[in-house]
Structure formats: structure tokens, C-alpha cells
Amino acid sequence: MQEYQLFIHGEWVGSSTNDTFDDTNPATLEKLATLQVASGDDITRAVRSAQETFTSWSETPPPKRAHILFKAARILEERKEELARLLTREMGKVISEARGDIQEAIDITLYAAGEGRRMFGETTTSELKNKFCMTILRPIGVIGMITPWNFPMAIPAWKVMPALVAGNTIVMKPASDTPLLTIRMVEVLMEAGLPPGVINLVFGPGSTVGRAIVHHPGIRAISFTGSLETGKWIVSECGKVMKRVSVELGGKNPILVMDDADLDLAVDGVIWGAFGTTGQRCTAASRVIVHTKVKDAFTDRLLVRTRALNLGDGLLPETDVGPVINQSQLDKIEHYARIGQDEGAVLLTGGHVADPGLPGYFFEPTIFTDVSQDMRIAREEIFGPVVALITVSGIDEAIEAANNTDYGLSSSIYTRDMTRAFRAIEKIDAGITYINSSTIGAEVHLPFGGVKGTGNGFREAGTDAVKEFTEVKAVYFDYSGKLQKAQID
Ligand code: NAP
């Protein structure tokens, strides 16, 4: 078992604390690695390294920066299977989904690399003669990145790759539950030719190391993905010093099942959306808003499929649902299962800690019905394999129920009626709406993010990917040779 130091200026260096923590497999509780915890001084060292490197990196032509990313994508492709197996061991998701996590990292690396020859500004007209107007994108500086554990490689890659191609340097803290895949990604980038100091890694709890990154005056912007609670705190701290901040937070994502839906397809979508990644996706389908006319038929089919799901070690091909990430997440899910029953919802299946014969953290796929919209299980993000069925009697009521949440990330509708589908597209308050497919399945060339409590207006990936990590400058080039006054001449 390896002990990891901190990665600063291209080298592994010892932390100045004596503290360490363990990275364990949530299915088997096998220890995978030990990591050193960074101190405030270590973080300052990492920030200095990123500051010192910024000039040379930001002056490197973007296509040359992109070349390193293209090379990194090739190495990731070669190592995909090995990385996916490590990801399952570290995070618990089933191996097919772990391969998807790595593939998403490869996809965003290639997409961001393509930006090296795009990163378009605009040219436009001027209200004055002999004057040329355009916009250019400039890197921000040192970016502090703080990531969660549920997509151990894809989420770090969504941030790192666009930030790099845009010319920024980075100090990054991965989630303490899943640091290894971030480490592997950085090793690949270094192998591909990234200069020392462009990316620096520090480890330790969010409550100390994460906070120190947020507060560090040398860090110009924070890019955070995680819970609403942490996100609110980070946004308010950054607001105090006018530090740029982008946050991608939680969801309470609905699937609407209308009375004209293909019910088997809708059941497929709910099984995948609610129990894929053991419900630990920001886009997980945690509410199913079903038309009263098809409620019984839909529920019967959903129950049969849910009860047939196999829990176990994600490396085994017969496993459908892996463990949850840690003991505190298991306790939280169990707590919500009790809250649901205390609130008067009807527990149809699941509701308990499961025992698939492994020492790790397993919870039964759980379905509540007769859930009313004011119940906590219908409003709060549980982040586990728990789904709440809510009954409605028409499209307008369904959309109203879908919008009755503090979050607004993903949403989905199953219907064969185009008018209903377009109503959902127009009226659901969410960053993403799927028609006849589940709430999960984002592709990297489309913008990803949400409204209301899900974020602060930024989008990751897609054409927005580099916007998160650049500043726009407006340029006025006056070649008239005389003083010209806009709005006055
Ligand atoms: P979290 O508890 O907020 O932690 C996320 C990251 O923030 C971890 O690295 C954590 O460090 C760190 N952190 C915790 N407190 C901090 C603080 N005060 N200051 C700075 N950093 C701090 O969230 P999580 O439980 O890991 O992740 C699950 C949440 O992420 C869910 O709400 C999910 O919906 C959301 N999520 C959103 C998206 C999206 O794109 N919208 C994608 C995936 C997940 P340690 O864990 O190491 O202590």
C-alpha cells in the first residue's frame, strides 16, 4: 500500500503536518492508500508554484497546450481498463459505469484539446469610423479546484482540462474518499508533457484544506462541485473578497411518467436513474412524478425490476448496484428511510442497510409511494438508492410538482405526445431536460449545470467549458489617428 505525499511543482513532497488519512474500498473495506494531509504552509507552497508557472504557461500558445491534452487523452485511452478497475475499487460504482467515468474524462480531454484551436472571441462593428472592435479570452490565473467523490475522474477532468487549455494554473484538492483517480490523471498529464507547477495537488479534509484553498489570497478563482451546504458557504466566502467562484451542486431530479408513456421504457429509465451509481449522482432520479391513470401498472413493473437488482462488489459482472461511499453516507440514507416512514410515506421495498456478504456500506434499493410534495424525502437530496413516487393527474400538475424543489439540475419526461414534451422543455426549471430517457447521460459537448440551488449560473463542458476559466476582454482598436468619442461624436 502506497503513502502519497503532496504533488507540488512536479514533485512529490512531504507535508509539514504529521497527519495522514486512509483511502479504502467501500465494498470490501480494503485499504488502498494512505495520504498526507496538507497544512496552510503546504497550500501556500502549492499556490506559489502555480503563480510562478502562470506566466510561462499562459504565454504558451493554446494549440501547444492542447497538444499535451491530446497526448494525455491517448494515454488515458490505453489505460482505460486499469483505471476503471481502480475507480470501482476506490469509489464502488459498478465496472461498466467506472469505464464510463474514465471515458467521460477522455471525452472532455479531447473536447478541451480542440478548444486550443478555437477559443473564439468575437469581431463586431463600431459606431465610429476607422475603429475595429473585438473580444478576446484571457486566462484567470491560479484556480483552486475542489471536487466530490462520486465521479472520481470525470469531474476533476471536466474542470482541469478546459482550465489548462485556457492557460490557467491549478491547485487542486480531490475528495478524501477518492483521491487516487485524480492522482492518476495528474500523472498522465505529466507524462504527456505538462510542465512542473501547472497543476499541484494537496490532500486533506474540506473543513481545513478546502477552506484554506477558498481563503487563499493567491487563488484567483474557485471551481467547486459538491453539496449545496458547502457550495453556499464557498460562494459567500468568495463574495466577501470578490473572488470569482463557480459551483455545481446537488439535485432532486424528477422523472415525469405521463399516462401515454411507454411504461417499460419509463421503468428502464427509473431503474437506471435512481439506482445507477447507487443513486449517488447529482443527476440521480430521486422523484418519480407519475400520472394517476398509470400509477399502479407502472409501480408493479418498477417493483419487480427493483427487487431483482443484485447488490455487491462492482468488479463482479453480476452486480447491478454497488456500495455507497462511506459509513456517514450509509447512516444518512438510513436516517432518511426512517424520516419517510415517520412522515407517512408508504415503503414499498428496501429501506434498510443490506448485507450482500461483504463488510462494506450497502443499502437496499428503496421505493416510497404516496409521497406528498412537502415531505422531506421529496425535497431534500438523499444521495442514495431511494426514490419517491408522487402522483399527479395531468401535465400541468406534473410540471408544477417537478418545479417544487429548491434544486434545478436534471429532469425527464416519458410521453409520446409532442405537445407535452415541448411543454416540459419550456416549463421545467432545470439545466437539463431529457425526453424519453433518464435524468442521467450528459455528453461533454453540451453545457452541464443547473438553476436555483444547483449552481450560480455557470455551466461546465460544452461551449461553456472554457468560459468558466477565462475572462472576456473587449478590445477597441482606433486607427483614425484622431480623438473619437463614442456616444458623443
Ligand atoms: P461535499 O461534502 O460538499 O464535498 C465536496 C468537496 O468539498 C470535497 O472535496 C470535500 O472535502 C470538500 N469540502 C467539504 N467542506 C468544505 C469546505 N467547508 N470548504 C471547502 N471544501 C470543502 O459534497 P460530497 O458529499 O463530496 O458530494 C456530493 C454532493 O455533490 C451532492 O450534493 C451532489 O449532488 C453534488 N454533486 C454535484 C454535481 C454537479 O455537477 N452539479 C456533480 C457531482 C456531485 P472532503 O470530502 O475531502 O472533506
Coordinates of N, CA, C and O and ligand atoms in Angstrom, one line a residue, residues 146-150 155 173-176 204-207 210-211 214 224-228 230 233-234 248-251 281-282 381 383 409 448 454, ligand 1:
I146 N -12.0 22.1 -6.1 CA -12.4 21.2 -5.0 C -13.5 20.3 -5.6 O -14.5 20.8 -6.1
T147 N -13.2 19.0 -5.5 CA -14.1 18.1 -6.2 C -14.7 17.0 -5.3 O -14.1 16.7 -4.2
P148 N -15.9 16.4 -5.7 CA -16.5 15.4 -4.8 C -16.0 14.0 -5.2 O -15.2 13.8 -6.1
W149 N -16.6 13.0 -4.6 CA -16.1 11.6 -4.7 C -16.9 10.8 -5.7 O -16.5 9.7 -6.1
N150 N -18.1 11.3 -6.2 CA -18.9 10.4 -7.0 C -18.5 10.2 -8.4 O -18.9 9.2 -9.0
I155 N -15.2 14.3 -13.1 CA -15.4 15.7 -12.6 C -14.1 16.4 -12.5 O -14.0 17.6 -13.0
K173 N -7.7 20.1 -4.8 CA -8.0 19.2 -3.7 C -9.1 18.2 -4.0 O -10.2 18.6 -4.1
P174 N -8.7 16.9 -4.3 CA -9.8 15.9 -4.6 C -10.5 15.5 -3.2 O -10.0 15.7 -2.2
A175 N -11.7 14.9 -3.4 CA -12.4 14.4 -2.2 C -11.5 13.4 -1.5 O -10.9 12.6 -2.1
S176 N -11.5 13.4 -0.2 CA -10.7 12.5 0.6 C -11.1 11.0 0.4 O -10.3 10.1 0.6
G204 N -6.5 16.3 2.0 CA -7.0 16.5 3.3 C -8.4 16.9 3.4 O -9.1 17.1 2.3
P205 N -9.0 17.1 4.6 CA -10.4 17.3 4.7 C -10.8 18.7 4.2 O -10.0 19.7 4.3
G206 N -12.0 18.8 3.7 CA -12.6 20.0 3.2 C -12.6 21.1 4.3 O -12.4 22.3 4.1
S207 N -12.9 20.6 5.5 CA -13.0 21.5 6.7 C -11.7 22.3 7.0 O -11.8 23.4 7.6
G210 N -9.8 22.3 2.3 CA -10.7 23.0 1.4 C -10.9 24.5 1.7 O -10.8 25.4 0.9
R211 N -11.1 24.7 3.0 CA -11.3 26.1 3.5 C -10.1 26.9 3.2 O -10.2 28.1 2.8
V214 N -10.1 28.0 -0.4 CA -11.1 29.0 -0.6 C -10.5 30.4 -0.2 O -10.7 31.4 -0.8
F224 N -15.9 24.7 -7.8 CA -16.3 23.7 -6.8 C -17.4 22.8 -7.3 O -18.4 23.4 -7.9
T225 N -17.4 21.5 -7.0 CA -18.5 20.7 -7.2 C -18.7 19.9 -5.9 O -17.8 19.3 -5.4
G226 N -20.0 19.9 -5.4 CA -20.2 19.2 -4.2 C -21.6 19.6 -3.7 O -22.5 19.9 -4.5
S227 N -21.8 19.6 -2.4 CA -23.2 19.7 -1.8 C -23.6 21.2 -1.7 O -22.7 22.1 -1.7
L228 N -24.9 21.4 -1.7 CA -25.5 22.7 -1.6 C -24.9 23.5 -0.3 O -24.5 24.6 -0.4
T230 N -22.1 23.1 1.4 CA -20.7 23.6 1.2 C -20.6 24.7 0.2 O -19.9 25.7 0.3
W233 N -21.6 28.1 1.4 CA -20.6 28.7 2.2 C -19.4 29.2 1.4 O -19.0 30.4 1.5
I234 N -19.0 28.4 0.4 CA -17.9 28.9 -0.5 C -18.3 30.1 -1.3 O -17.5 31.1 -1.3
E248 N -21.1 23.8 -8.7 CA -22.1 22.8 -9.3 C -22.5 22.0 -8.1 O -21.7 21.2 -7.5
L249 N -23.8 22.1 -7.8 CA -24.3 21.5 -6.5 C -25.3 20.4 -6.7 O -25.3 19.7 -7.8
G250 N -26.2 20.2 -5.8 CA -27.0 19.0 -5.8 C -28.2 19.0 -6.7 O -28.4 20.0 -7.5
G251 N -29.0 18.0 -6.6 CA -30.2 17.9 -7.4 C -31.3 17.1 -6.7 O -31.0 16.3 -5.7
R281 N -25.6 10.2 -7.8 CA -25.3 11.1 -8.9 C -26.0 12.4 -8.6 O -27.1 12.4 -8.1
C282 N -25.4 13.5 -9.0 CA -26.1 14.8 -8.8 C -27.3 14.8 -9.7 O -28.3 15.5 -9.4
E381 N -32.0 16.3 -0.8 CA -31.2 15.4 -1.6 C -30.7 14.3 -0.6 O -30.0 14.6 0.4
F383 N -29.1 11.4 -1.8 CA -27.8 10.9 -2.5 C -27.6 9.4 -2.1 O -26.5 9.0 -1.7
L409 N -31.4 20.8 -11.4 CA -30.3 20.3 -12.3 C -30.9 19.5 -13.5 O -30.9 20.0 -14.6
F448 N -23.3 21.7 -19.0 CA -23.8 20.9 -17.9 C -23.9 21.8 -16.7 O -22.9 22.5 -16.3
T454 N -28.9 24.6 -7.5 CA -27.9 23.7 -8.1 C -26.7 24.4 -8.5 O -25.6 23.8 -8.7
Ligands
NAP1 P1 -19.3 17.9 -0.1 O1 -19.3 17.4 1.2 O2 -19.8 19.3 -0.3 O3 -17.7 17.8 -0.5 C1 -17.3 18.1 -1.8 C2 -15.8 18.5 -1.7 O4 -15.7 19.7 -0.9 C3 -14.9 17.5 -1.1 O5 -13.6 17.6 -1.7 C4 -14.8 18.0 0.4 O6 -13.7 17.6 1.1 C5 -14.8 19.5 0.2 N1 -15.3 20.3 1.3 C6 -16.2 20.0 2.3 N2 -16.4 21.0 3.1 C7 -15.7 22.1 2.6 C8 -15.4 23.4 3.0 N3 -16.0 23.9 4.1 N4 -14.6 24.2 2.2 C9 -14.0 23.7 1.1 N5 -14.2 22.4 0.7 C10 -15.0 21.6 1.4 O7 -20.0 17.0 -1.2 P2 -19.9 15.5 -1.4 O8 -20.6 14.7 -0.4 O9 -18.4 15.1 -1.6 O10 -20.5 15.3 -2.8 C11 -21.9 15.0 -3.0 C12 -22.6 16.3 -3.5 O11 -22.0 16.8 -4.7 C13 -24.0 16.0 -3.8 O12 -24.8 17.1 -3.2 C14 -24.1 16.0 -5.3 O13 -25.3 16.4 -5.8 C15 -23.0 17.1 -5.6 N6 -22.6 16.9 -7.0 C16 -22.9 17.9 -7.9 C17 -22.5 17.7 -9.2 C18 -22.9 18.8 -10.2 O14 -22.2 18.9 -11.2 N7 -23.9 19.6 -10.1 C19 -21.8 16.6 -9.6 C20 -21.4 15.7 -8.7 C21 -21.8 15.8 -7.3 P3 -13.6 16.2 1.9 O15 -14.7 15.3 1.4 O16 -12.3 15.6 1.5 O17 -13.7 16.5 3.3

